């Protein structure tokens, strides 16, 4: 009888605690910048750009020195963030045109779906770039499947990138502000008759293209692809940061009754860099520096909103970037000319598109007032790991295969990170294991000329010891054949033999 009472009490206690746990789950906000480099944040060593608000999160949360995006470009990183799956397992996870179909299966479990099961309200505001629809999108009716079908209750997005058409916002599948008598047509193949393009009408441009980006002109900026119609729905580039931020603020203010998950995809400092006039000249680095200052201000405004709403103690903020930095990414915008002594990649080699460290090692911060104690962590963590870690945090049993539960590490209670990670850049992959990186031979240029970035190709194996050589200057492949073989074996175990068939780098 006694043991029965003990067991009974235990059951009651357990069910009560799991019940109240549901109510105590914190809000979760992922702030995801676009192309922000490891060295672009002052807390990470930038001296030419001042980022007080990003620094606030870094200095009062866990600042990871070895935090990785899953890829050196946008779409694959976002795919991995939302699914917890390696992007090289999904062939479609590569830089997408604005007309691409949705690449996340609607039957697949995703981060927002998992959190919804835990009682969350879910929203994405900002950059999407994971495709929409199933093939031929009609931009003038309900566009689906999209974010709503993969777990977001609310979605206010740009379809692809700021430099790609369609240059409109989409709210829950409908183009915001569309006039039905001026329907939108989009093509990535052909221009529409009689329409000006960056290629044919340079006299109409307020920003000149350098490579690519010579299609339809919107607000004086030539884009990738061609767009007709939709005049009343076109976004204002200089207002984009304010526009998304206002959506973010309104969302936070309206969702206080239940925990929410907000994925805030900022467009900065991706091209075209169009700071609001308030931020022009905020740095000495031209538009690229100025939009980083603008992004930093947005982070501050978000924090302020949480403070005003009394949500600071109950909100976990994750701050990171989808891939590493690039200066000239297709427009003449003074990014190179005004760079001065700024190092967007910090001490790391490479940049966006690169298998070298700067391609994927990015600013990565977790902040939660009162719950996370300030510290710097050298643990190896990937954005992939957020899925399983946030599942653990919120009481879900779901885990994604490639996503390691590192909740204790993200909370600053442990220094243990992953043991290994497959790095990806434009469909090529490499292995990080412990402090070692092995990059297998790949054909193709060592440097992407247009963007002036070393992307990691070589006809030789490359082996680097990051504990001694963080800038990847000394290839140890020849002098340490044992380590090299160990790494190759492990790499093939994970990637299979066919990895090296990927030889062409993809930019479109
Ligand atoms: C490239 C674009 C680049 C950028 C990138 C996507 C050209 C020549 N370059 O193809 O400007 O848009 O795609 O960036 O068109 S990402 O951050 O979304 O991956
Ligand atoms: Ca990006």
Short mmCIF file of C-alpha atoms and ligand atoms in Angstrom, two decimals:
data_model
loop_
_atom_site.label_atom_id
_atom_site.label_comp_id
_atom_site.label_asym_id
_atom_site.label_seq_id
_atom_site.Cartn_x
_atom_site.Cartn_y
_atom_site.Cartn_z
CA UNK A 1 0.00 0.00 0.00
CA UNK A 2 2.80 2.36 0.96
CA UNK A 3 4.64 1.78 -2.32
CA UNK A 4 1.37 2.29 -4.17
CA UNK A 5 0.96 5.71 -2.54
CA UNK A 6 4.55 6.64 -3.35
CA UNK A 7 4.11 5.60 -6.98
CA UNK A 8 0.79 7.45 -7.18
CA UNK A 9 2.27 10.63 -5.72
CA UNK A 10 5.17 10.37 -8.14
CA UNK A 11 2.86 10.08 -11.12
CA UNK A 12 0.83 13.09 -9.97
CA UNK A 13 3.98 15.13 -9.38
CA UNK A 14 5.47 14.17 -12.72
CA UNK A 15 2.33 14.95 -14.65
CA UNK A 16 1.91 18.25 -12.83
CA UNK A 17 5.49 19.27 -13.49
CA UNK A 18 5.35 18.34 -17.18
CA UNK A 19 2.11 20.27 -17.43
CA UNK A 20 3.51 23.42 -15.87
CA UNK A 21 6.68 22.99 -17.93
CA UNK A 22 4.56 23.54 -21.03
CA UNK A 23 3.56 26.96 -19.73
CA UNK A 24 7.07 27.87 -18.75
CA UNK A 25 8.64 27.29 -22.13
CA UNK A 26 10.45 30.45 -23.17
CA UNK A 27 9.89 32.42 -26.31
CA UNK A 28 12.57 31.63 -28.86
CA UNK A 29 13.87 34.16 -31.37
CA UNK A 30 16.44 33.30 -34.01
CA UNK A 31 17.98 36.42 -35.50
CA UNK A 32 19.56 35.29 -38.74
CA UNK A 33 21.67 37.82 -40.63
CA UNK A 34 22.61 37.37 -44.28
CA UNK A 35 26.34 37.20 -45.17
CA UNK A 36 27.54 38.69 -41.88
CA UNK A 37 31.16 37.65 -41.39
CA UNK A 38 33.03 36.33 -38.39
CA UNK A 39 34.95 39.60 -38.19
CA UNK A 40 32.03 41.98 -38.83
CA UNK A 41 30.92 42.27 -35.20
CA UNK A 42 32.91 44.28 -32.68
CA UNK A 43 32.56 41.54 -30.05
CA UNK A 44 34.29 39.29 -32.58
CA UNK A 45 37.11 41.76 -33.12
CA UNK A 46 35.83 44.34 -35.63
CA UNK A 47 37.30 47.75 -34.94
CA UNK A 48 36.07 49.70 -37.97
CA UNK A 49 32.41 48.83 -37.35
CA UNK A 50 30.72 49.36 -34.02
CA UNK A 51 27.94 46.87 -33.18
CA UNK A 52 26.88 47.71 -29.61
CA UNK A 53 23.62 45.76 -29.77
CA UNK A 54 25.08 42.55 -31.16
CA UNK A 55 27.85 43.00 -28.59
CA UNK A 56 25.25 43.27 -25.84
CA UNK A 57 24.02 39.78 -26.71
CA UNK A 58 27.60 38.48 -27.06
CA UNK A 59 28.81 39.98 -23.79
CA UNK A 60 25.79 38.88 -21.79
CA UNK A 61 25.23 35.49 -23.35
CA UNK A 62 27.34 32.65 -24.67
CA UNK A 63 29.59 33.92 -27.44
CA UNK A 64 30.70 30.98 -29.54
CA UNK A 65 34.08 31.24 -31.22
CA UNK A 66 33.53 28.03 -33.19
CA UNK A 67 29.91 28.32 -34.25
CA UNK A 68 29.09 27.23 -37.79
CA UNK A 69 26.46 27.81 -40.42
CA UNK A 70 25.77 24.56 -42.27
CA UNK A 71 26.86 25.95 -45.60
CA UNK A 72 28.78 28.82 -47.16
CA UNK A 73 25.65 29.99 -48.97
CA UNK A 74 22.15 30.89 -47.93
CA UNK A 75 19.61 28.30 -49.06
CA UNK A 76 21.47 25.24 -47.78
CA UNK A 77 22.15 26.90 -44.42
CA UNK A 78 18.50 27.84 -44.00
CA UNK A 79 17.41 24.37 -45.04
CA UNK A 80 19.66 22.87 -42.34
CA UNK A 81 18.56 25.36 -39.70
CA UNK A 82 14.90 24.53 -40.20
CA UNK A 83 15.24 20.75 -40.67
CA UNK A 84 18.26 19.70 -38.62
CA UNK A 85 19.45 17.81 -41.72
CA UNK A 86 22.71 18.26 -43.58
CA UNK A 87 22.05 20.27 -46.74
CA UNK A 88 24.25 18.06 -48.94
CA UNK A 89 21.69 15.30 -48.42
CA UNK A 90 19.13 17.37 -50.32
CA UNK A 91 20.19 18.04 -53.91
CA UNK A 92 17.86 21.02 -54.26
CA UNK A 93 19.45 22.82 -51.32
CA UNK A 94 21.55 25.25 -53.32
CA UNK A 95 21.22 28.95 -54.19
CA UNK A 96 17.70 29.19 -55.60
CA UNK A 97 16.15 31.56 -58.13
CA UNK A 98 13.02 33.40 -56.98
CA UNK A 99 10.86 31.00 -59.00
CA UNK A 100 12.15 27.78 -57.39
CA UNK A 101 9.67 25.39 -55.79
CA UNK A 102 9.69 24.85 -52.03
CA UNK A 103 12.55 22.46 -51.22
CA UNK A 104 11.34 21.35 -47.78
CA UNK A 105 8.88 18.48 -47.99
CA UNK A 106 5.60 19.44 -46.33
CA UNK A 107 5.57 16.01 -44.65
CA UNK A 108 8.99 16.60 -43.13
CA UNK A 109 9.38 17.51 -39.49
CA UNK A 110 10.79 21.00 -39.12
CA UNK A 111 11.87 23.25 -36.30
CA UNK A 112 8.63 25.29 -36.36
CA UNK A 113 6.49 22.13 -36.58
CA UNK A 114 8.29 20.58 -33.65
CA UNK A 115 7.80 23.75 -31.60
CA UNK A 116 4.15 23.98 -32.61
CA UNK A 117 3.69 20.52 -31.12
CA UNK A 118 5.12 21.96 -27.91
CA UNK A 119 2.47 24.64 -27.86
CA UNK A 120 4.30 27.42 -29.65
CA UNK A 121 2.99 30.08 -31.97
CA UNK A 122 5.42 30.28 -34.86
CA UNK A 123 6.42 33.00 -37.31
CA UNK A 124 8.97 33.80 -39.97
CA UNK A 125 9.61 37.43 -40.81
CA UNK A 126 12.26 38.40 -43.38
CA UNK A 127 14.27 36.48 -45.90
CA UNK A 128 12.97 33.06 -46.98
CA UNK A 129 14.96 31.70 -49.97
CA UNK A 130 13.74 28.12 -49.62
CA UNK A 131 11.44 28.15 -52.64
CA UNK A 132 7.68 28.56 -52.94
CA UNK A 133 4.98 26.52 -54.64
CA UNK A 134 5.49 23.33 -56.61
CA UNK A 135 6.70 24.57 -59.95
CA UNK A 136 4.87 27.29 -61.86
CA UNK A 137 4.01 29.94 -59.29
CA UNK A 138 1.14 32.29 -60.02
CA UNK A 139 2.13 35.30 -57.96
CA UNK A 140 -1.37 36.74 -58.20
CA UNK A 141 -3.21 34.09 -56.24
CA UNK A 142 -2.46 32.16 -53.05
CA UNK A 143 1.15 30.97 -53.26
CA UNK A 144 1.58 27.58 -51.67
CA UNK A 145 3.15 25.46 -50.33
CA UNK A 146 5.47 27.82 -48.51
CA UNK A 147 6.37 28.71 -44.94
CA UNK A 148 2.80 28.18 -43.66
CA UNK A 149 2.85 24.59 -44.90
CA UNK A 150 6.12 23.72 -43.18
CA UNK A 151 5.11 24.93 -39.74
CA UNK A 152 4.93 28.72 -39.59
CA UNK A 153 1.55 30.03 -38.43
CA UNK A 154 2.52 33.42 -39.69
CA UNK A 155 4.86 34.36 -42.54
CA UNK A 156 5.89 37.77 -43.79
CA UNK A 157 8.72 37.22 -46.23
CA UNK A 158 10.68 38.16 -49.26
CA UNK A 159 10.69 35.12 -51.54
CA UNK A 160 14.39 34.82 -52.27
CA UNK A 161 16.99 37.56 -51.87
CA UNK A 162 17.04 41.32 -52.09
CA UNK A 163 18.86 41.07 -55.43
CA UNK A 164 16.34 38.67 -57.02
CA UNK A 165 12.84 39.15 -58.37
CA UNK A 166 10.05 39.18 -57.27
CA UNK A 167 10.82 42.36 -55.33
CA UNK A 168 7.64 42.20 -53.25
CA UNK A 169 6.69 41.06 -49.77
CA UNK A 170 4.51 38.01 -49.32
CA UNK A 171 2.21 37.65 -46.33
CA UNK A 172 0.88 34.16 -45.67
CA UNK A 173 0.97 33.29 -49.37
CA UNK A 174 -0.36 36.57 -50.75
CA UNK A 175 1.70 39.36 -52.30
CA UNK A 176 1.30 42.33 -49.98
CA UNK A 177 -0.23 45.40 -51.65
CA UNK A 178 -0.86 43.76 -55.03
CA UNK A 179 -3.26 45.51 -57.37
CA UNK A 180 -5.12 42.73 -59.24
CA UNK A 181 -5.32 44.90 -62.35
CA UNK A 182 -1.52 44.96 -62.53
CA UNK A 183 -0.59 41.28 -62.22
CA UNK A 184 2.94 40.07 -61.59
CA UNK A 185 4.87 37.93 -64.03
CA UNK A 186 8.30 36.54 -63.25
CA UNK A 187 10.87 34.86 -65.44
CA UNK A 188 14.49 33.95 -64.94
CA UNK A 189 14.92 33.22 -68.63
CA UNK A 190 13.49 36.02 -70.71
CA UNK A 191 12.84 39.71 -70.36
CA UNK A 192 9.35 41.06 -71.03
CA UNK A 193 8.94 43.13 -74.15
CA UNK A 194 9.78 46.79 -73.88
CA UNK A 195 11.14 46.57 -70.32
CA UNK A 196 14.34 48.27 -69.26
CA UNK A 197 17.11 46.10 -67.86
CA UNK A 198 20.38 46.74 -66.13
CA UNK A 199 22.14 45.41 -69.18
CA UNK A 200 20.46 47.65 -71.76
CA UNK A 201 19.70 50.74 -69.73
CA UNK A 202 22.64 51.64 -67.48
CA UNK A 203 21.46 55.26 -67.61
CA UNK A 204 18.51 54.32 -65.39
CA UNK A 205 20.60 52.83 -62.61
CA UNK A 206 21.34 54.27 -59.20
CA UNK A 207 23.57 51.28 -58.45
CA UNK A 208 25.72 49.73 -61.17
CA UNK A 209 26.04 45.98 -61.54
CA UNK A 210 29.45 44.36 -61.55
CA UNK A 211 28.63 40.74 -62.41
CA UNK A 212 25.23 39.11 -62.83
CA UNK A 213 22.43 41.40 -61.62
CA UNK A 214 21.64 42.93 -65.00
CA UNK A 215 17.94 42.05 -65.26
CA UNK A 216 14.87 44.08 -64.32
CA UNK A 217 15.48 47.44 -62.68
CA UNK A 218 13.55 48.14 -59.48
CA UNK A 219 14.13 51.38 -57.56
CA UNK A 220 17.16 52.05 -59.77
CA UNK A 221 18.74 48.74 -58.72
CA UNK A 222 19.16 46.04 -61.37
CA UNK A 223 18.17 42.55 -60.15
CA UNK A 224 18.67 38.92 -61.06
CA UNK A 225 15.71 37.83 -63.19
CA UNK A 226 12.86 39.62 -64.93
CA UNK A 227 9.67 40.94 -63.45
CA UNK A 228 6.63 42.59 -64.98
CA UNK A 229 3.73 44.29 -63.20
CA UNK A 230 3.08 44.44 -59.47
CA UNK A 231 4.01 48.13 -59.32
CA UNK A 232 2.01 48.92 -56.16
CA UNK A 233 3.47 45.91 -54.34
CA UNK A 234 7.15 46.57 -54.97
CA UNK A 235 9.19 47.03 -51.84
CA UNK A 236 11.23 50.09 -51.01
CA UNK A 237 14.82 48.90 -50.51
CA UNK A 238 15.83 51.66 -48.14
CA UNK A 239 12.79 50.95 -45.94
CA UNK A 240 13.21 47.17 -45.87
CA UNK A 241 14.96 47.01 -42.50
CA UNK A 242 12.33 49.22 -40.85
CA UNK A 243 9.56 47.32 -42.59
CA UNK A 244 10.61 43.89 -41.32
CA UNK A 245 11.46 45.32 -37.90
CA UNK A 246 7.97 46.79 -37.53
CA UNK A 247 6.47 43.42 -38.40
CA UNK A 248 8.74 41.84 -35.78
CA UNK A 249 7.76 44.37 -33.11
CA UNK A 250 4.05 43.98 -33.84
CA UNK A 251 4.34 40.22 -33.75
CA UNK A 252 6.11 40.24 -30.37
CA UNK A 253 3.59 42.67 -28.91
CA UNK A 254 0.61 40.64 -30.07
CA UNK A 255 1.80 37.21 -28.97
CA UNK A 256 2.27 37.46 -25.27
CA UNK A 257 -0.29 34.91 -24.13
CA UNK A 258 1.49 31.79 -25.39
CA UNK A 259 5.19 31.15 -26.06
CA UNK A 260 6.26 32.08 -29.57
CA UNK A 261 9.02 31.07 -31.92
CA UNK A 262 10.14 33.85 -34.23
CA UNK A 263 12.60 33.32 -37.06
CA UNK A 264 13.77 36.82 -38.03
CA UNK A 265 15.69 36.66 -41.31
CA UNK A 266 17.43 39.97 -41.77
CA UNK A 267 18.50 40.95 -45.27
CA UNK A 268 21.72 42.70 -44.24
CA UNK A 269 24.54 42.85 -45.27
CA UNK A 270 23.63 40.93 -48.44
CA UNK A 271 23.61 42.85 -51.73
CA UNK A 272 22.17 45.21 -52.80
CA UNK A 273 23.21 47.17 -49.73
CA UNK A 274 20.65 49.90 -49.34
CA UNK A 275 20.90 51.50 -45.89
CA UNK A 276 18.10 53.79 -44.83
CA UNK A 277 19.31 57.43 -45.16
CA UNK A 278 19.55 57.50 -41.31
CA UNK A 279 22.44 55.07 -41.58
CA UNK A 280 24.23 56.43 -44.62
CA UNK A 281 27.67 57.38 -43.35
CA UNK A 282 27.19 55.55 -40.04
CA UNK A 283 30.54 53.90 -40.76
CA UNK A 284 33.50 54.84 -42.90
CA UNK A 285 33.08 51.62 -44.90
CA UNK A 286 30.34 52.71 -47.29
CA UNK A 287 27.04 50.87 -47.73
CA UNK A 288 28.29 47.47 -46.51
CA UNK A 289 29.39 48.89 -43.16
CA UNK A 290 26.33 51.13 -42.98
CA UNK A 291 23.87 48.25 -43.38
CA UNK A 292 25.69 46.35 -40.64
CA UNK A 293 25.18 49.39 -38.41
CA UNK A 294 21.53 49.35 -39.47
CA UNK A 295 21.21 45.63 -38.68
CA UNK A 296 22.80 46.26 -35.31
CA UNK A 297 20.24 48.97 -34.59
CA UNK A 298 17.46 46.51 -35.49
CA UNK A 299 18.85 44.04 -32.96
CA UNK A 300 18.77 46.82 -30.36
CA UNK A 301 15.18 47.70 -31.23
CA UNK A 302 14.15 44.07 -30.90
CA UNK A 303 15.77 43.85 -27.46
CA UNK A 304 14.11 47.12 -26.46
CA UNK A 305 10.73 45.75 -27.50
CA UNK A 306 11.27 42.65 -25.38
CA UNK A 307 12.22 44.89 -22.45
CA UNK A 308 9.16 47.09 -22.87
CA UNK A 309 6.91 44.05 -23.05
CA UNK A 310 8.51 42.48 -20.00
CA UNK A 311 9.67 39.45 -21.97
CA UNK A 312 13.43 39.53 -21.44
CA UNK A 313 13.54 36.87 -18.70
CA UNK A 314 11.39 34.60 -20.76
CA UNK A 315 13.00 34.78 -24.17
CA UNK A 316 15.95 32.87 -25.58
CA UNK A 317 17.67 34.74 -28.40
CA UNK A 318 19.94 32.99 -30.87
CA UNK A 319 21.95 35.30 -33.10
CA UNK A 320 23.91 34.12 -36.13
CA UNK A 321 24.53 34.45 -39.87
CA UNK A 322 23.69 32.16 -42.80
CA UNK A 323 27.17 32.20 -44.30
CA UNK A 324 30.43 34.12 -44.33
CA UNK A 325 31.21 37.55 -45.74
CA UNK A 326 31.77 38.86 -49.25
CA UNK A 327 32.67 42.39 -50.31
CA UNK A 328 31.90 42.64 -54.02
CA UNK A 329 28.98 40.28 -54.61
CA UNK A 330 27.85 41.74 -57.91
CA UNK A 331 27.37 45.51 -57.56
CA UNK A 332 29.70 48.49 -57.50
CA UNK A 333 28.86 49.65 -54.00
CA UNK A 334 32.24 50.72 -52.62
CA UNK A 335 32.44 47.62 -50.40
CA UNK A 336 35.97 46.96 -51.65
CA UNK A 337 37.03 50.54 -52.16
CA UNK A 338 36.00 51.72 -48.69
CA UNK A 339 36.91 48.60 -46.78
CA UNK A 340 40.01 50.22 -45.28
CA UNK A 341 41.61 47.91 -42.73
CA UNK A 342 38.38 46.08 -41.88
CA UNK A 343 38.59 42.29 -42.03
CA UNK A 344 35.06 40.93 -42.53
CA UNK A 345 36.34 37.39 -42.05
CA UNK A 346 38.50 38.26 -39.05
CA UNK A 347 41.56 35.99 -38.96
CA UNK A 348 39.81 33.31 -41.00
CA UNK A 349 40.66 32.34 -44.57
CA UNK A 350 38.13 32.57 -47.40
CA UNK A 351 34.63 34.00 -47.21
CA UNK A 352 31.18 33.35 -48.62
CA UNK A 353 31.23 30.39 -51.10
CA UNK A 354 34.39 29.02 -49.45
CA UNK A 355 35.24 25.68 -47.89
CA UNK A 356 37.84 27.52 -45.85
CA UNK A 357 36.76 28.58 -42.37
CA UNK A 358 35.33 32.00 -43.22
CA UNK A 359 32.69 30.38 -45.43
CA UNK A 360 30.86 28.82 -42.53
CA UNK A 361 32.33 29.92 -39.21
CA UNK A 362 30.13 32.85 -38.26
CA UNK A 363 29.10 34.95 -35.28
CA UNK A 364 26.98 32.68 -33.10
CA UNK A 365 25.47 33.83 -29.80
CA UNK A 366 22.86 32.53 -27.37
CA UNK A 367 21.34 35.01 -24.92
CA UNK A 368 18.72 34.56 -22.22
CA UNK A 369 18.53 37.09 -19.43
CA UNK A 370 18.94 35.49 -16.04
CA UNK A 371 19.20 31.96 -17.43
CA UNK A 372 22.43 32.10 -19.41
CA UNK A 373 25.55 33.38 -17.66
CA UNK A 374 27.96 35.39 -19.82
CA UNK A 375 30.84 33.42 -21.24
CA UNK A 376 32.94 32.76 -24.30
CA UNK A 377 32.77 29.21 -25.52
CA UNK A 378 35.20 27.41 -27.82
CA UNK A 379 32.87 24.44 -28.21
CA UNK A 380 32.28 23.30 -31.78
CA UNK A 381 28.61 23.97 -32.49
CA UNK A 382 26.56 24.08 -35.66
CA UNK A 383 23.24 25.70 -36.51
CA UNK A 384 22.16 22.14 -37.33
CA UNK A 385 22.21 21.47 -33.60
CA UNK A 386 19.50 23.97 -32.79
CA UNK A 387 16.77 21.52 -33.79
CA UNK A 388 17.59 18.80 -31.25
CA UNK A 389 18.73 21.27 -28.59
CA UNK A 390 15.54 23.33 -28.78
CA UNK A 391 13.52 20.10 -28.79
CA UNK A 392 15.22 19.14 -25.55
CA UNK A 393 14.66 22.61 -24.10
CA UNK A 394 10.96 22.56 -24.84
CA UNK A 395 10.30 18.99 -23.73
CA UNK A 396 9.96 17.40 -27.17
CA UNK A 397 11.24 13.87 -27.79
CA UNK A 398 11.88 14.62 -31.43
CA UNK A 399 15.48 14.70 -32.63
CA UNK A 400 16.88 15.21 -36.11
CA UNK A 401 19.55 12.78 -37.30
CA UNK A 402 22.29 15.27 -38.07
CA UNK A 403 21.42 17.56 -35.18
CA UNK A 404 23.25 17.00 -31.89
CA UNK A 405 21.53 17.93 -28.65
CA UNK A 406 23.92 20.56 -27.29
CA UNK A 407 21.40 22.31 -25.05
CA UNK A 408 23.78 22.44 -22.09
CA UNK A 409 26.41 24.03 -24.27
CA UNK A 410 23.99 26.55 -25.75
CA UNK A 411 22.88 27.38 -22.20
CA UNK A 412 26.50 27.89 -21.17
CA UNK A 413 26.48 24.98 -18.73
CA UNK A 414 28.89 22.79 -20.65
CA UNK A 415 31.92 23.26 -22.85
CA UNK A 416 31.34 20.10 -24.79
CA UNK A 417 30.56 20.58 -28.44
CA UNK A 418 30.39 18.30 -31.45
CA UNK A 419 33.24 16.00 -32.28
CA UNK A 420 32.91 16.41 -35.99
CA UNK A 421 31.06 18.35 -38.64
CA UNK A 422 30.76 18.18 -42.41
CA UNK A 423 31.38 21.63 -43.86
CA UNK A 424 29.66 22.57 -47.10
CA UNK A 425 30.24 25.23 -49.74
CA UNK A 426 28.50 25.38 -53.12
CA UNK A 427 27.86 21.60 -53.05
CA UNK A 428 31.45 20.70 -52.12
CA UNK A 429 32.10 19.25 -48.68
CA UNK A 430 34.97 18.89 -46.22
CA UNK A 431 35.43 17.31 -42.80
CA UNK A 432 36.11 19.01 -39.52
CA UNK A 433 37.05 16.56 -36.78
CA UNK A 434 38.34 17.83 -33.45
CA UNK A 435 40.66 20.69 -34.35
CA UNK A 436 41.44 19.27 -37.78
CA UNK A 437 40.01 20.17 -41.16
CA UNK A 438 40.44 18.00 -44.24
CA UNK A 439 39.43 19.38 -47.61
CA UNK A 440 39.49 16.79 -50.41
CA UNK A 441 40.72 17.75 -53.88
CA UNK A 442 38.25 19.61 -56.06
CA UNK A 443 38.60 20.83 -59.60
CA UNK A 444 37.88 24.41 -60.44
CA UNK A 445 39.45 27.74 -59.64
CA UNK A 446 41.23 28.23 -56.32
CA UNK A 447 39.81 31.72 -56.26
CA UNK A 448 36.40 32.93 -57.42
CA UNK A 449 37.64 35.89 -59.37
CA UNK A 450 34.43 37.91 -59.48
CA UNK A 451 34.15 38.02 -55.69
CA UNK A 452 37.89 37.71 -55.00
CA UNK A 453 37.53 34.87 -52.52
CA UNK A 454 39.61 31.71 -52.13
CA UNK A 455 37.02 28.99 -52.15
CA UNK A 456 39.15 26.03 -51.11
CA UNK A 457 39.71 24.19 -54.40
CA UNK A 458 43.02 22.45 -54.94
CA UNK A 459 44.12 19.34 -56.80
CA UNK A 460 45.79 18.21 -53.57
CA UNK A 461 44.30 17.10 -50.28
CA UNK A 462 44.44 19.86 -47.69
CA UNK A 463 44.82 19.26 -43.98
CA UNK A 464 44.86 22.00 -41.36
CA UNK A 465 45.29 21.99 -37.61
CA UNK A 466 43.08 24.85 -36.44
CA UNK A 467 44.48 24.76 -32.90
CA UNK A 468 47.84 25.92 -34.29
CA UNK A 469 46.80 27.51 -37.54
CA UNK A 470 43.40 29.14 -37.40
CA UNK A 471 44.08 30.99 -40.67
CA UNK A 472 44.71 27.74 -42.58
CA UNK A 473 48.08 28.73 -43.96
CA UNK A 474 50.01 25.48 -43.49
CA UNK A 475 48.82 22.43 -45.37
CA UNK A 476 49.90 19.41 -43.29
CA UNK A 477 48.61 16.79 -45.73
CA UNK A 478 52.10 15.68 -46.72
CA UNK A 479 53.77 15.94 -43.35
CA UNK A 480 51.00 14.14 -41.45
CA UNK A 481 49.82 11.27 -43.69
CA UNK A 482 48.47 9.35 -40.73
CA UNK A 483 46.03 12.08 -39.73
CA UNK A 484 45.19 12.67 -43.36
CA UNK A 485 44.27 9.02 -43.91
CA UNK A 486 42.23 8.92 -40.75
CA UNK A 487 40.30 11.98 -41.91
CA UNK A 488 39.77 10.64 -45.44
CA UNK A 489 38.46 7.35 -44.10
CA UNK A 490 36.00 9.07 -41.80
CA UNK A 491 34.95 11.49 -44.52
CA UNK A 492 34.19 8.63 -46.91
CA UNK A 493 32.26 6.83 -44.20
CA UNK A 494 29.95 9.82 -43.90
CA UNK A 495 29.89 11.11 -47.45
CA UNK A 496 30.34 7.92 -49.43
CA UNK A 497 32.68 7.62 -52.40
CA UNK A 498 30.63 9.83 -54.67
CA UNK A 499 31.33 13.11 -52.91
CA UNK A 500 34.10 13.99 -55.34
CA UNK A 501 31.74 13.84 -58.32
CA UNK A 502 30.69 17.33 -57.36
CA UNK A 503 33.30 19.23 -59.20
CA UNK A 504 31.62 22.24 -60.63
CA UNK A 505 30.78 25.05 -58.30
CA UNK A 506 27.32 26.44 -58.64
CA UNK A 507 26.54 30.08 -58.34
CA UNK A 508 23.10 30.40 -59.83
C1 LIG B 1 24.84 34.48 -56.46
C2 LIG B 1 24.78 35.96 -56.78
C3 LIG B 1 25.08 36.73 -55.51
C4 LIG B 1 24.14 36.31 -54.39
C5 LIG B 1 24.20 34.81 -54.21
C6 LIG B 1 23.22 34.30 -53.20
C7 LIG B 1 25.47 36.40 -59.12
C8 LIG B 1 26.60 36.57 -60.05
N1 LIG B 1 25.78 36.27 -57.83
O1 LIG B 1 24.49 33.74 -57.59
O2 LIG B 1 24.98 38.09 -55.74
O3 LIG B 1 22.83 36.70 -54.70
O4 LIG B 1 23.93 34.16 -55.43
O5 LIG B 1 23.57 34.69 -51.95
O6 LIG B 1 24.33 36.40 -59.54
S1 LIG B 1 22.95 33.94 -50.73
O7 LIG B 1 23.51 34.59 -49.56
O8 LIG B 1 21.52 34.11 -50.83
O9 LIG B 1 23.37 32.56 -50.83
CA1 LIG B 2 23.62 34.60 -47.31
#
